Every structure is written in C-alpha cells, then in structure tokens.
Amino acid sequence: MAYNVKDVVANKPSRFTAGHRMCAGCGAPPVARHIMRALKPEDHAVVAGATGCMEVSTFIYPYTAWTDSFIHTAFECAGATLAGAEAAYQSMKKQGKLPEGDTKFIAFGGDGGTYDIGLQSLSGAMERGHDMVYVCYDNGAYMNTGIQRSSATPKFADTTTSPAGKVIPGKMQSRKDLAKIMVGHHLPYVAQTLGYMNFKDLYEKAEKAIYTEGPAFLNVMAPCPRGWGYPTDQLMQINKLAVETCYWPLYEVIDGKYKINYKPAKKLPVEEFLKPQKRFKHMFKPGNEWMIEEFQKEVDTRWQELLDLEEITNKE
Amino acid sequence: MSIRERLSGNEAAATAMKQINPDVVAAFPITPSTEIPQYFSTFVANGTVDTEFVAVESEHSAMSACIGAEAAGARAMTATSANGLSLMWEMIYIASSLRLPIVLSLVNRAVSGPLNIHCDHSDAMGVRDSGWIMLFSENNQEAYDNTLMAHRIAEHKDVMLPLMVCQDGFITSHAIENIELVEDDKVKEFVGEYKPEHYLLNKEEPIAVGPLDLQAYLFEHKTQQAIAMKNAKQVILDVSKDFEKMTGRSYGLFEEYQLEDAEIAIVCMNSTAGTTKFVVDNLRKKGIKAGLLKIRVFRPFPVDELAKALSHVKAIAILDRADSLNAAGGALFEDVTSAMYVNNIHVPAVNYIYGIGGRDTKAEDIGSVYTDLLEIVKTNKIDNPYRYLGLRKEGDK
C-alpha cells in the first residue's frame, strides 16, 4: 500500500507518547515516533537507548514515554545491550519459553553514543548478525552535555569544544561517514534518511530495516535547535535544506547495492543549509568565503562519490 | 551416585555452567579465564546446551549483553579475569543496580599495570563495593559447588543481585585435581527454572529498565540494594544447607579450620587457604595451636559471625592478595579489623600483602606468619601492622 502520512498517523497510535521532555524544535522525537509507528501493531518491541538527550528526556524515574519494553544501561553500549536481549529472545524462543508472536529489537543512540564512544559496541553487534535495527539520531555533537564536538560534527561548526575562535575557526576536521562504515560490515540493510516529505522516506526505511532479517542500520539526521542555532519552528525547513543541498543525501544500501532515493532536480548551494544556523555564522564573515567554498567542495565530492557507488554497485 | 572426575578449575566452572544450561552466555577471551568460554563454546557447538553464545568484541560488551539478556528474562552468565573485569567495571555497577542476577566466573588475576597474567586478587578487590555477591573458592571443587549454588542465591526474591564466583588464576584454574560432580538431573532440579517477575520480553507487561534516577529516588534505590545484600547472608546459608543435603558437602559463610581452640590464626581467601591448612596441620603436630579462617562469602561480609569466630584467639594475621596502595593496609585486613572493632573485640591483628602478580606463596612463607604471630602473642607488640610476605628485599636473589 502506498504511504500516506494521514493514514499512518490515524491508524497507528504513537508508541512513543507525549509528555517526554525533549526540547521544542528538536529533530529526534518525530524520528523516534515515526520509526516506532513502522512496527506492525501486533508486534512487540524491545527498545534500547544509549545515554543521551533522548534517553534522559524520555525515561526519568518513575515515568517513561515508551509503551514498548525499554532498556537503558550506559552511553557506549546500546548495541551490546540490545544484542544481549536479542540473544535472550533467540534462545528462549527456541526453547519454547516464550509465547507466540514476534518481538523486534530497536536501538536509539545519538551521534556521540554511536559514531564515537559506542562505535565498537555497534560494530560488534552488527558483525555478529543480531536481528536488530540500530538507529543513530545524528544531531552532530554531544548535545546532552552541552554541544561538544563529535566525529559527526560537520567541518567548521562552532561547538563548545571546537569554538570558532580568533585563531581556529571552529571544528577543523571533516565529518566521519558512519553509514559507509556500516556498509563495510556487509549488512543486509543500511540507510541514511531524515524527516522530510511527510516522513515517507523515514517511515519506509524504518519498515524495511525492522522487517529485514538480520542487522540493519539507520542513520537519521535529527537537528538540534540549541546546538545548531535555528528557531524551533524551522526544524522541517532545516531538514529540507539538508536534502536539497545534498548535505544529507537520502539513500539506502540493500545487500551492498546503493540506491539514492532522492536526487534534487536542482541541487541548492550548501550556503542555503548553512546560513540559517548560528553554528556556521562565522563562515559568513567577510574574508571567510574560503570556508563556504571548502564546505561546498566536500559536499560535492561526497555526493559524486555516492552517485558513483550507485552506478558501480548496480552494474550487471 | 556422584561422579568422580579429574578437572581443572576452569573445566569445573565450565562443567557447572553446562549443567546449569543458561539461556545466554556472552564472553570475551582473557587469560586465565579464556578456557571457560572455550569449553562452553564446544558445548554449544555440539548441542549439549540450549544456550545462545554471544562472542562479544570486549568485556564491556560481555557484561552489557548479559545485562540485556538477563533483563530480557534470560539466565545469563559470563567469565573473565583482571583487565576484563576492569573494562566491565561500569557495567558491573549497572548490573547490580538493575537487580539482575547475572552469574560471573572470575578467575582472579593481577590487574594491569604493568601487565601480568598471574594470580592476585586486585581484580576482585576493585569491584568489592559494586553490589555483587562475591564467593571465593579454595579449589576446583569449591569453584564448581559455588557455581551450582550461585543462581539459587542470586535469583532469590529477597536478593536479586548478581554474583561472582572467584578462584585463583592458574593456581586452581589450570591445576587438574580430583573433583566430585553432581549428576545432571540433580543439578537441574537443584538450580530450578528461572521465572523472572518482570522482564523485557513479556509483551503482556512491557517494562522500562534503567531510568534517569535523580535526587528524589536514587538514594532509596541504592538503599534497596544494600538491604538485598544484607538479605543475601541468610539465603546463602539456606541454599548451602540444601546443597549439603544433596552432596554432603558443607558450606558456611567461612570455613573454620582448627580455629575452635586456636591461639593464633590466619584469615585468607582462595587457594592460599589450602597451603595454610597444610601448615596448620604441621604446627598442630608440634603442639602449636594454629588455626585458619577461610573466607568464602566476601560480599556480603560476615561481620558479626567472623568477629565472634575470632574472638578467642590471641593474635590474627590477615592475608591480602592485593595491596590497596592506601598506606593503611589491604581490603580484607580493613574489613576484618573493622568487624572486630564494631563488635568490641580487641585482638592484635597484623596484615600481610602477599602473592602479588602470581608470586608463589610457599608453606615456609605461611609458616613465617605463624612464627610472627607467636612473637606477637609473646611480646604483645606490633611494630608495623602493614607488612609484606614473600617480597624480595635488597640483596635477595
């Protein structure tokens, strides 16, 4: 059945409830809510959360926003924690210790807990082939502790540990490409997405990831109004610009074959994405034109690389 | 009829795990405990157990996966040593705070650095305040027996705490000794099925585990852990009594060896107790009233029982196989002397740090401790209560 946002929202009650304490204009809650909606209503889920904004804002004792089973242990081990739960499921199911019905396993970690401190735990869980989905909600910095740079932080961004100073103009290193690292694990399903165009891309990829047997990985851009410096009502606009400038391309890799899900008819200059965000403000000062040029070059190179990969991996 | 076998300590631990047949084992190789997951993988590969074996990429993930599995409703077990336990440290605290009765086989080894693969107790001492029940084992038989009793203790509704069974790296883990095994069906019946009250995989009652727990609640939650640890003492005694009924082998909180009428006594843990028993026997032949108190249950610490058992002796030596580097003495020394103090019992006590990094502790070494104790009784003087045993001095070869 073709995706229809109204149908999905009307027919699939949210499994991630209101009342959580995430910020207005944060990109993460709609991501979690929509991914959870991609579950079949009859399926149960065990959700693991890495320590981070989402975990500390959705599960403060004695309240929880998760209607499915949820587990949080520490910052760097959502992958291993959920792998353990999945192993328990396989074992107990095989032994007839569980009732009929399916349980799905979904982990949520921020970029700090995924690209950086949790990379080993994630890599291990994916390599071992647990039947689970790991979702990275990527806001490009350690937002929970107050906007420190991570390996997901884009080049030149102003963060509290890569401040745009008089000598060093923000973060001097490029962003790690996590989705490609996960592709290197030869997983059955890897995708990069975000909330755009009525969340169609996000929903469909979540559904595929959850219902593909084996390990799957979703990298979802989730803007942060505090860290990025945009008005809270501009979330969807920021998401749109990330896609239309090809800063955050929508693509999926199924059994090693790349598929770009959206190719803008007219690729916008990356300035459009950078300009509304305070973290890139210093790039627009006179004399700093080189920074925008360099940023654009990186976006172009990565986009071309993606186009090439799509072509190469789909050759007969 | 029990089964007579010859097994190393690691084989004994792995055999107990096989008979327990846990739902999940997640482990990572580290000397000297590596053999445990090795043997266990063979059981999995041959279909001898129903266990899902998770060959994780680190000990941190081993404990994380055990937590995930146990919270999901499974019985989860692991094994490690030294730096492996150090890497688990963060998760060790989380496991006990989530009240998950995970069972860990700890093959004691020196924690780096510098790197050393041999026995001491610095790994165990690093987690002594983490809320895990800690049982120590003199030999392969005790490592096996303690493991068979572990789940009954840890999973008891008044306890619900993780438990580690300790044994000495190489000294017992790799030494092959005679052992009496319990039949599979008897173990199965003794250990019983694990029926958790709340668990992640119960779709009828979804739960949330591991919240952000702030000023309004954390204090009470930590206190509940402390109460559970207190409760564990009686549960350990009850389970040990049941175990004795099945096997004839009797276990308490500690073992008293020739202690009843002893005038001088050593307190120690694990394999050194075996050496000490040998020395005690020789001293007794000479008419010297030497005795031993061997700690089995280190956490919960048997404060009152231990103080009472030592109240009549004239001098005590407490042997620590880990230095606390605190300019005050080892952990066991502090626990024993504090237990005596709060029970208003004053017996001269002296501490020996020994066996660090696998340094051999011979009968002569233990003999020298008893000689020192006799001297203390005679002179009623302790010049330095914080001593070293078997440490090379300048000029020694």
XYZ file of C-alpha atoms in Angstrom:
713
model
C 0.000 0.000 0.000
C 1.329 3.426 -0.899
C 2.484 5.515 2.038
C 0.032 8.100 3.287
C 1.045 10.117 6.314
C -2.557 10.734 7.374
C -3.350 7.031 7.308
C -0.232 6.124 9.234
C -0.858 8.695 11.949
C -4.571 7.950 12.140
C -4.319 4.171 12.113
C -1.145 3.614 14.073
C -1.271 5.182 17.506
C 2.043 6.556 18.693
C 4.131 4.085 20.683
C 6.322 6.971 21.825
C 3.994 9.066 23.929
C 3.624 12.766 24.572
C 4.867 14.163 27.870
C 8.559 13.493 27.276
C 10.890 16.358 27.998
C 12.758 16.844 24.755
C 13.176 20.433 23.534
C 10.723 22.174 21.245
C 12.076 22.059 17.703
C 14.273 19.015 18.377
C 14.520 16.663 15.424
C 14.762 13.473 17.463
C 11.242 12.879 18.864
C 9.477 12.834 15.474
C 12.148 10.380 14.299
C 11.574 8.032 17.237
C 7.797 8.337 16.979
C 7.725 7.611 13.271
C 10.157 4.715 13.444
C 8.084 3.130 16.211
C 4.987 3.591 14.042
C 6.632 1.444 11.369
C 6.178 -1.583 13.636
C 3.242 -3.840 12.887
C 0.614 -3.214 15.570
C 0.709 -6.852 16.668
C 4.480 -6.879 17.177
C 6.126 -6.157 20.490
C 9.410 -4.261 20.596
C 12.364 -4.091 22.933
C 13.960 -0.684 22.563
C 17.436 0.133 23.840
C 18.579 3.683 24.393
C 22.153 4.918 24.697
C 22.674 7.584 27.336
C 21.928 10.903 25.676
C 19.253 13.543 25.208
C 16.604 11.078 24.114
C 17.173 8.676 26.974
C 17.337 11.225 29.774
C 14.290 13.084 28.448
C 12.034 10.104 27.848
C 12.700 7.890 30.871
C 13.005 9.850 34.094
C 12.013 7.696 37.045
C 9.132 6.967 37.580
C 7.924 7.999 34.097
C 8.531 6.629 30.647
C 7.424 7.768 27.192
C 7.962 4.275 25.730
C 4.969 1.980 25.533
C 7.106 -0.954 24.390
C 9.757 -2.512 26.613
C 12.739 -0.215 27.002
C 16.238 -0.620 28.383
C 18.988 1.861 29.023
C 22.318 0.817 30.529
C 25.103 3.242 29.614
C 26.447 5.602 26.969
C 28.540 3.330 24.776
C 26.702 0.040 24.778
C 23.180 0.273 23.369
C 24.402 -2.087 20.629
C 25.697 -4.758 23.018
C 22.805 -4.360 25.458
C 20.225 -4.883 22.748
C 22.298 -7.724 21.271
C 22.029 -9.446 24.651
C 18.271 -9.006 24.714
C 18.023 -10.337 21.171
C 20.185 -13.344 22.074
C 17.845 -14.000 25.001
C 14.898 -13.888 22.606
C 16.506 -16.347 20.168
C 17.437 -18.707 22.968
C 14.140 -18.594 24.841
C 12.066 -18.784 21.681
C 13.987 -21.862 20.549
C 13.438 -23.468 23.953
C 9.711 -22.719 23.895
C 9.975 -20.382 26.866
C 8.123 -17.518 25.152
C 4.550 -17.222 23.925
C 3.740 -16.949 20.207
C 4.284 -13.643 18.449
C 7.200 -11.563 17.276
C 9.416 -9.184 19.151
C 11.517 -6.644 17.290
C 14.696 -5.035 18.572
C 15.481 -1.350 18.004
C 18.308 0.721 19.475
C 18.437 4.517 19.535
C 21.710 6.326 20.062
C 22.853 9.867 19.382
C 25.935 10.517 17.269
C 28.156 10.664 20.362
C 26.929 7.275 21.524
C 27.171 5.841 18.022
C 29.944 7.446 15.924
C 32.293 7.816 18.879
C 32.069 6.032 22.226
C 29.582 3.380 21.066
C 31.201 2.525 17.723
C 32.844 -0.678 18.958
C 29.696 -1.982 20.607
C 27.664 -1.171 17.483
C 30.229 -2.759 15.173
C 30.315 -5.919 17.278
C 26.541 -6.261 17.370
C 26.238 -5.718 13.606
C 29.090 -8.097 12.742
C 27.564 -10.850 14.872
C 24.378 -10.589 12.885
C 21.821 -9.958 15.607
C 18.333 -9.433 14.233
C 18.044 -5.809 15.274
C 17.953 -2.250 13.981
C 20.339 0.363 15.272
C 19.106 3.912 14.738
C 21.546 6.758 15.089
C 19.767 10.067 15.534
C 22.560 12.297 14.378
C 22.499 15.870 15.667
C 26.181 16.330 15.027
C 27.506 16.930 18.534
C 27.252 15.910 22.194
C 24.116 17.950 22.787
C 23.123 16.378 26.116
C 26.292 17.569 27.818
C 26.143 20.981 26.131
C 27.171 20.923 22.472
C 30.661 19.388 22.368
C 32.106 18.309 19.021
C 31.842 14.679 17.969
C 33.195 12.879 14.922
C 29.783 13.563 13.350
C 30.158 17.328 13.722
C 30.496 18.947 10.295
C 33.639 20.837 9.422
C 33.850 24.428 10.715
C 30.899 24.056 13.078
C 31.159 26.120 16.230
C 30.761 23.863 19.281
C 31.832 24.296 22.900
C 34.927 22.131 22.361
C 35.604 23.361 18.831
C 34.717 27.012 19.329
C 35.074 29.438 16.437
C 37.939 31.480 17.875
C 40.312 34.159 16.654
C 42.886 31.609 15.508
C 40.904 28.425 14.935
C 37.570 28.931 13.117
C 35.523 26.048 14.571
C 35.984 22.326 14.016
C 38.869 21.755 11.625
C 38.136 18.135 10.733
C 35.598 16.631 8.371
C 32.638 14.548 9.435
C 33.018 10.781 9.704
C 30.855 8.832 7.245
C 29.177 6.334 9.535
C 26.680 4.906 7.061
C 29.588 3.828 4.844
C 31.359 2.269 7.807
C 28.227 0.246 8.387
C 28.088 -0.682 4.689
C 31.588 -2.044 5.230
C 30.028 -4.531 7.655
C 28.128 -6.049 4.693
C 24.775 -5.698 6.384
C 21.568 -6.621 4.576
C 20.218 -3.112 5.087
C 21.827 0.287 5.681
C 20.090 3.586 5.056
C 20.501 7.267 5.562
C 17.352 9.308 5.996
C 15.605 12.119 7.856
C 12.118 13.512 8.364
C 11.156 15.077 5.035
C 8.235 14.969 2.604
C 5.665 13.787 5.137
C 8.215 11.410 6.652
C 7.734 8.981 3.775
C 11.405 8.179 3.346
C 11.943 7.728 7.088
C 8.886 5.524 7.527
C 9.600 3.276 4.591
C 13.224 2.817 5.567
C 12.284 2.089 9.164
C 9.831 -0.538 7.993
C 12.445 -2.150 5.750
C 15.086 -2.040 8.491
C 12.786 -3.561 11.105
C 11.458 -6.287 8.837
C 14.729 -7.202 7.142
C 16.082 -10.297 8.843
C 19.455 -9.650 10.431
C 21.244 -6.489 11.448
C 20.181 -3.158 9.971
C 21.411 0.368 10.470
C 19.648 3.694 10.019
C 21.480 6.992 10.129
C 18.909 9.702 10.670
C 19.765 13.385 10.744
C 17.972 14.995 13.675
C 18.665 18.720 14.014
C 19.147 20.336 17.420
C 17.826 23.894 17.828
C 20.182 24.666 20.707
C 23.303 23.236 19.138
C 22.654 24.346 15.604
C 21.065 27.679 16.418
C 17.824 27.798 14.451
C 14.340 28.939 15.551
C 12.329 25.997 16.902
C 9.705 26.292 14.169
C 12.328 25.863 11.444
C 13.063 22.154 12.018
C 11.395 20.895 8.872
C 12.950 23.683 6.802
C 16.432 22.707 8.001
C 15.733 19.060 7.124
C 14.529 20.087 3.689
C 17.627 22.190 3.005
C 19.920 19.353 4.139
C 18.418 17.157 1.443
C 18.054 19.760 -1.311
C 21.703 20.837 -0.951
C 22.841 17.192 -0.894
C 24.443 17.794 2.502
C 22.430 14.814 3.780
C 21.549 12.592 0.836
C 18.741 10.077 1.205
C 19.999 6.668 0.199
C 19.863 3.022 1.097
C 22.209 0.106 0.591
C 20.493 -3.229 0.213
C 22.853 -6.202 0.250
C 25.648 -3.921 -0.918
C 23.719 -2.194 -3.706
C 23.407 1.569 -3.335
C 20.181 3.334 -4.177
C 19.863 7.080 -3.931
C 16.234 7.688 -3.014
C 16.088 11.357 -3.915
C 18.112 13.335 -6.419
C 17.239 17.026 -6.345
C 16.381 18.335 -9.811
C 18.309 21.477 -8.906
C 20.913 20.961 -6.208
C 20.890 24.059 -3.969
C 24.166 25.680 -2.902
C 25.140 24.494 0.586
C 25.064 28.108 1.815
C 21.293 27.726 1.976
C 21.678 24.992 4.568
C 24.463 26.732 6.496
C 23.004 30.225 6.647
C 20.021 29.690 8.989
C 22.293 28.012 11.577
C 24.209 30.005 14.170
C 26.919 27.314 14.420
C 28.091 28.346 10.937
C 27.651 32.109 11.439
C 31.392 32.826 11.404
C 31.651 31.309 7.931
C 29.667 34.240 6.561
C 32.017 36.937 7.857
C 33.896 38.850 5.150
C 37.182 37.103 4.442
C 35.820 33.664 5.312
C 34.414 32.900 1.882
C 37.020 30.106 1.585
C 35.245 28.193 4.320
C 31.984 28.065 2.413
C 33.860 27.104 -0.729
C 35.662 24.310 1.059
C 32.422 23.095 2.626
C 30.727 23.115 -0.778
C 33.612 21.156 -2.241
C 33.266 18.476 0.397
C 29.520 18.184 -0.188
C 30.085 17.921 -3.942
C 32.807 15.289 -3.588
C 30.703 13.141 -1.286
C 27.617 13.471 -3.483
C 29.599 12.459 -6.555
C 31.074 9.530 -4.669
C 27.573 8.404 -3.818
C 26.447 8.692 -7.449
C 29.488 6.647 -8.473
C 28.792 3.999 -5.841
C 25.222 3.700 -7.036
C 26.434 3.158 -10.566
C 29.206 0.714 -9.685
C 27.163 -1.447 -7.310
C 24.240 -1.731 -9.712
C 26.291 -2.827 -12.723
C 25.118 -6.145 -14.080
C 25.908 -41.602 42.889
C 28.102 -38.609 42.319
C 30.634 -38.708 39.511
C 34.349 -38.762 40.280
C 36.391 -36.810 37.772
C 39.682 -35.022 37.340
C 39.205 -31.440 36.186
C 40.972 -28.115 36.227
C 39.247 -25.188 37.935
C 38.269 -23.747 34.574
C 36.853 -27.089 33.460
C 34.976 -27.306 36.737
C 33.425 -23.865 36.207
C 32.540 -24.683 32.584
C 31.061 -28.026 33.620
C 28.862 -26.307 36.194
C 27.729 -23.860 33.515
C 26.938 -26.740 31.175
C 24.793 -28.407 33.810
C 23.044 -25.111 34.621
C 22.357 -24.687 30.881
C 21.845 -20.908 30.931
C 19.884 -19.173 28.158
C 22.712 -16.819 27.207
C 26.464 -16.748 27.720
C 28.319 -13.655 26.499
C 32.063 -13.720 26.967
C 35.397 -12.456 25.697
C 38.762 -14.211 25.921
C 41.258 -13.187 28.589
C 43.928 -15.234 30.336
C 43.443 -17.188 32.570
C 39.639 -17.436 32.263
C 39.618 -17.951 28.466
C 39.156 -21.687 28.766
C 35.721 -21.256 30.313
C 34.103 -19.712 27.191
C 36.228 -22.078 25.092
C 34.871 -25.191 26.771
C 31.428 -23.664 26.769
C 31.525 -22.912 23.025
C 32.190 -26.588 22.467
C 29.063 -27.473 24.438
C 27.128 -25.011 22.258
C 28.678 -26.313 19.026
C 27.819 -29.888 19.977
C 24.276 -29.059 21.035
C 24.903 -30.159 24.623
C 23.303 -26.945 25.900
C 20.425 -24.735 24.733
C 22.467 -21.603 25.284
C 22.868 -18.754 22.812
C 26.608 -17.984 22.950
C 27.423 -14.348 22.162
C 31.090 -13.997 21.226
C 31.298 -10.300 22.006
C 34.061 -7.922 20.967
C 35.016 -6.821 24.507
C 34.305 -7.481 28.160
C 32.378 -4.231 28.326
C 30.045 -5.678 25.737
C 30.059 -9.054 27.519
C 28.568 -7.508 30.629
C 26.301 -5.209 28.580
C 24.954 -8.217 26.667
C 24.479 -10.157 29.920
C 22.509 -7.214 31.280
C 20.381 -7.036 28.130
C 19.793 -10.788 28.204
C 19.024 -11.034 31.914
C 16.681 -8.014 31.733
C 15.000 -9.673 28.762
C 14.151 -12.615 31.002
C 17.059 -14.975 30.392
C 19.592 -16.575 32.669
C 22.883 -15.019 31.585
C 26.418 -15.972 32.546
C 29.937 -14.852 31.731
C 33.543 -15.338 32.779
C 36.509 -13.007 32.955
C 39.735 -12.023 34.698
C 41.713 -8.923 35.647
C 41.554 -6.214 32.962
C 38.442 -7.844 31.586
C 36.689 -7.093 34.841
C 38.218 -3.614 34.829
C 36.718 -2.957 31.408
C 33.382 -4.289 32.671
C 33.531 -2.059 35.733
C 30.966 0.478 34.567
C 28.517 -2.284 33.677
C 29.215 -4.243 36.881
C 27.602 -1.432 38.864
C 24.737 -1.157 36.396
C 24.047 -4.914 36.582
C 23.629 -4.811 40.346
C 21.632 -1.577 40.333
C 19.174 -3.140 37.862
C 18.897 -6.091 40.262
C 19.833 -8.632 37.619
C 21.025 -11.987 38.996
C 23.795 -12.492 36.424
C 26.453 -15.038 37.387
C 30.105 -14.382 36.577
C 33.033 -16.718 36.936
C 36.004 -14.595 37.966
C 39.376 -16.239 37.587
C 41.485 -13.933 39.718
C 44.457 -12.280 38.092
C 46.513 -9.146 38.677
C 45.058 -6.015 37.129
C 47.497 -4.079 34.920
C 49.848 -2.391 35.116
C 52.381 -3.394 34.406
C 50.915 -6.290 32.530
C 50.934 -9.600 34.393
C 48.762 -12.605 33.714
C 49.126 -14.384 37.043
C 47.072 -14.590 40.159
C 46.287 -11.951 42.670
C 43.008 -10.528 43.877
C 43.318 -6.955 42.642
C 40.581 -7.593 40.067
C 38.041 -8.736 42.656
C 39.016 -6.039 45.135
C 38.279 -3.397 42.513
C 34.598 -4.338 42.500
C 34.117 -5.139 46.169
C 31.738 -2.209 46.657
C 29.759 -2.741 43.455
C 26.822 -4.616 44.960
C 27.769 -8.083 43.688
C 27.715 -11.123 45.903
C 31.276 -12.476 45.952
C 32.060 -16.097 46.737
C 35.675 -17.298 46.928
C 36.810 -20.848 46.203
C 39.826 -22.693 47.561
C 39.959 -25.293 44.796
C 38.202 -26.686 41.730
C 35.590 -28.456 43.855
C 34.583 -25.241 45.590
C 34.554 -23.300 42.309
C 32.179 -25.941 40.947
C 29.993 -26.104 44.049
C 29.777 -22.318 44.405
C 28.704 -22.049 40.764
C 25.962 -24.638 41.257
C 24.642 -22.652 44.223
C 25.002 -19.262 42.521
C 21.623 -18.929 40.799
C 19.628 -20.106 43.793
C 21.247 -17.337 45.819
C 21.278 -14.567 43.221
C 17.732 -15.153 41.962
C 16.127 -15.395 45.399
C 13.331 -12.825 45.635
C 14.873 -11.257 48.746
C 18.202 -10.886 46.963
C 18.033 -10.335 43.171
C 21.690 -9.393 42.913
C 24.426 -10.514 40.549
C 27.001 -12.941 41.885
C 30.608 -13.745 41.082
C 32.414 -16.951 41.891
C 36.127 -16.322 42.348
C 39.004 -18.757 42.068
C 42.746 -18.270 41.731
C 44.101 -17.809 38.222
C 46.381 -20.661 37.111
C 46.817 -21.950 40.676
C 43.378 -23.552 40.631
C 42.054 -22.571 37.193
C 44.707 -24.618 35.403
C 45.563 -27.241 38.015
C 43.876 -30.580 37.477
C 42.584 -32.121 40.674
C 40.091 -34.736 41.685
C 36.527 -33.493 41.824
C 33.128 -34.902 42.653
C 30.468 -33.851 40.184
C 26.739 -33.900 40.759
C 24.577 -35.735 38.213
C 22.990 -33.555 35.505
C 19.395 -34.230 36.533
C 20.134 -33.455 40.170
C 21.764 -30.157 39.198
C 18.783 -29.299 37.028
C 16.418 -29.948 39.884
C 18.588 -28.121 42.413
C 19.096 -24.999 40.287
C 15.488 -24.933 39.095
C 13.928 -22.851 36.356
C 14.330 -19.093 36.272
C 10.972 -17.346 36.343
C 11.561 -13.601 36.481
C 8.725 -11.464 37.774
C 9.206 -8.640 35.269
C 11.146 -8.889 32.017
C 11.522 -7.090 28.707
C 10.258 -9.960 26.559
C 6.929 -10.145 28.371
C 4.723 -8.459 25.783
C 1.748 -8.617 28.161
C 3.581 -6.296 30.536
C 6.161 -4.114 28.781
C 8.657 -2.643 31.229
C 11.269 0.082 31.197
C 14.656 -0.662 32.723
C 17.484 1.719 33.641
C 15.959 5.175 34.051
C 17.478 8.535 34.753
C 17.136 8.393 38.536
C 17.609 11.741 40.222
C 17.763 13.221 43.713
C 14.233 12.188 44.628
C 14.785 8.436 44.219
C 18.382 7.270 43.748
C 19.178 7.222 47.473
C 16.240 4.907 48.215
C 17.091 2.682 45.265
C 20.703 2.283 46.385
C 19.489 1.505 49.896
C 17.300 -1.268 48.499
C 20.469 -2.798 47.037
C 22.125 -2.578 50.450
C 19.145 -4.335 52.066
C 19.252 -7.061 49.416
C 22.931 -7.591 50.187
C 22.089 -7.997 53.875
C 19.336 -10.464 52.990
C 21.792 -12.476 50.925
C 23.577 -13.765 54.011
C 20.689 -15.915 55.214
C 19.831 -17.020 51.688
C 23.420 -18.192 51.162
C 23.214 -20.231 54.360
C 19.857 -21.737 53.388
C 20.983 -22.665 49.885
C 24.222 -24.107 51.265
C 22.199 -26.276 53.637
C 20.137 -27.614 50.713
C 23.353 -28.219 48.817
C 24.745 -30.184 51.730
C 21.628 -32.363 51.729
C 22.276 -33.186 48.079
C 26.049 -33.624 48.155
C 27.127 -33.996 51.769
C 29.486 -31.078 51.260
C 29.004 -28.405 53.873
C 29.483 -24.681 53.252
C 29.069 -21.667 55.522
C 29.966 -18.007 55.267
C 33.546 -19.016 56.012
C 35.402 -22.167 56.918
C 36.941 -22.587 60.350
C 39.936 -24.888 60.239
C 41.329 -25.841 63.659
C 40.027 -22.496 64.799
C 37.951 -23.555 67.788
C 40.855 -23.728 70.244
C 43.370 -21.772 68.168
C 45.578 -19.178 69.810
C 46.943 -17.798 66.578
C 45.001 -17.595 63.337
C 45.330 -16.634 59.716
C 42.447 -15.181 57.700
C 42.734 -15.604 53.946
C 40.814 -16.492 50.762
C 41.057 -18.884 47.814
C 43.946 -21.294 47.190
C 46.250 -19.944 49.892
C 43.864 -21.493 52.389
C 44.978 -24.905 51.114
C 48.622 -24.102 51.803
C 47.663 -22.694 55.194
C 45.800 -25.881 56.171
C 48.964 -27.870 55.437
C 50.981 -25.532 57.666
C 48.343 -25.643 60.412
C 48.483 -29.449 60.413
C 52.266 -29.397 60.824
C 52.134 -26.817 63.599
C 49.451 -28.765 65.415
C 51.738 -31.812 65.370
C 54.268 -29.666 67.212
C 51.619 -28.665 69.726
C 51.192 -25.132 68.402
C 47.578 -24.057 68.447
C 47.357 -22.575 64.961
C 44.108 -22.102 63.114
C 42.627 -20.724 59.902
C 39.547 -18.772 58.973
C 38.953 -19.051 55.243
C 36.525 -16.502 53.832
C 34.008 -17.983 51.413
C 31.475 -15.163 51.389
C 33.377 -11.916 50.982
C 30.267 -9.928 49.967
C 28.069 -9.764 51.977
C 30.857 -9.560 54.539
C 30.062 -11.765 57.563
C 30.880 -9.052 60.107
C 29.388 -10.427 63.332
C 29.937 -14.119 62.623
C 33.576 -13.537 61.764
C 34.254 -11.359 64.804
C 32.721 -13.996 67.036
C 34.709 -16.816 65.448
C 37.966 -14.922 66.020
C 37.142 -13.504 69.446
C 39.091 -16.089 71.430
C 42.380 -16.030 69.526
C 45.401 -14.131 70.811
C 46.714 -12.805 67.506
C 45.443 -12.737 63.932
C 47.190 -12.338 60.591
C 45.035 -11.237 57.682
C 46.444 -12.105 54.271
C 45.578 -9.831 51.353
C 46.435 -10.913 47.821
C 46.013 -7.310 46.659
C 47.572 -4.186 48.000
C 45.215 -1.275 48.470
C 48.057 1.249 47.988
C 46.426 3.391 50.638
C 49.212 3.493 53.224
C 46.828 1.694 55.576
C 46.520 -1.991 54.615
C 44.684 -4.411 52.364
C 40.920 -4.590 51.893
C 40.388 -7.832 53.785
C 42.505 -6.524 56.671
C 40.348 -3.426 56.912
C 37.133 -5.458 56.751
C 38.263 -7.938 59.403
C 39.631 -5.347 61.823
C 36.559 -3.183 61.363
C 34.326 -6.202 62.061
C 36.229 -6.850 65.280
C 36.106 -3.195 66.307
C 32.376 -2.764 65.874
C 31.859 -5.955 67.879
C 34.055 -4.506 70.630
C 36.567 -7.341 70.354
C 40.206 -6.411 70.576
C 42.646 -8.971 69.255
C 46.081 -7.910 67.999
C 45.931 -8.059 64.195
C 48.512 -7.771 61.514
C 48.243 -7.566 57.727
C 50.381 -9.273 55.095
C 50.227 -8.341 51.447
C 51.306 -11.454 49.573
C 51.319 -13.296 46.261
C 51.126 -10.191 44.067
C 51.309 -10.958 40.346
C 51.431 -14.695 40.966
C 54.360 -14.631 43.399
C 54.460 -18.125 44.823
C 53.376 -18.406 48.436
C 55.045 -21.439 49.958
C 54.405 -23.312 53.148
C 57.502 -21.657 54.636
C 56.011 -18.249 53.952
C 52.814 -19.155 55.765
C 54.930 -20.762 58.500
C 56.784 -17.479 58.982
C 53.464 -15.705 59.519
C 52.551 -18.085 62.336
C 56.046 -17.540 63.819
C 55.412 -13.796 63.726
C 52.047 -14.336 65.409
C 53.662 -16.345 68.209
C 56.083 -13.459 68.700
C 53.197 -11.002 68.859
C 51.467 -13.131 71.479
C 54.686 -13.311 73.495
C 55.647 -9.641 73.350
C 52.197 -8.173 72.882
C 53.823 -5.768 70.446
C 53.112 -4.958 66.783
C 55.657 -2.604 65.310
C 54.129 -2.449 61.888
C 50.723 -3.936 61.142
C 51.047 -3.422 57.344
C 53.577 -5.963 56.141
C 54.656 -7.839 53.028
C 55.095 -11.576 52.668
C 57.422 -13.039 50.055
C 58.625 -9.628 48.876
C 62.244 -9.610 47.728
C 64.409 -7.324 49.755
C 67.512 -5.518 48.614
C 70.316 -8.054 48.314
C 67.935 -11.017 47.879
C 68.270 -13.100 44.773
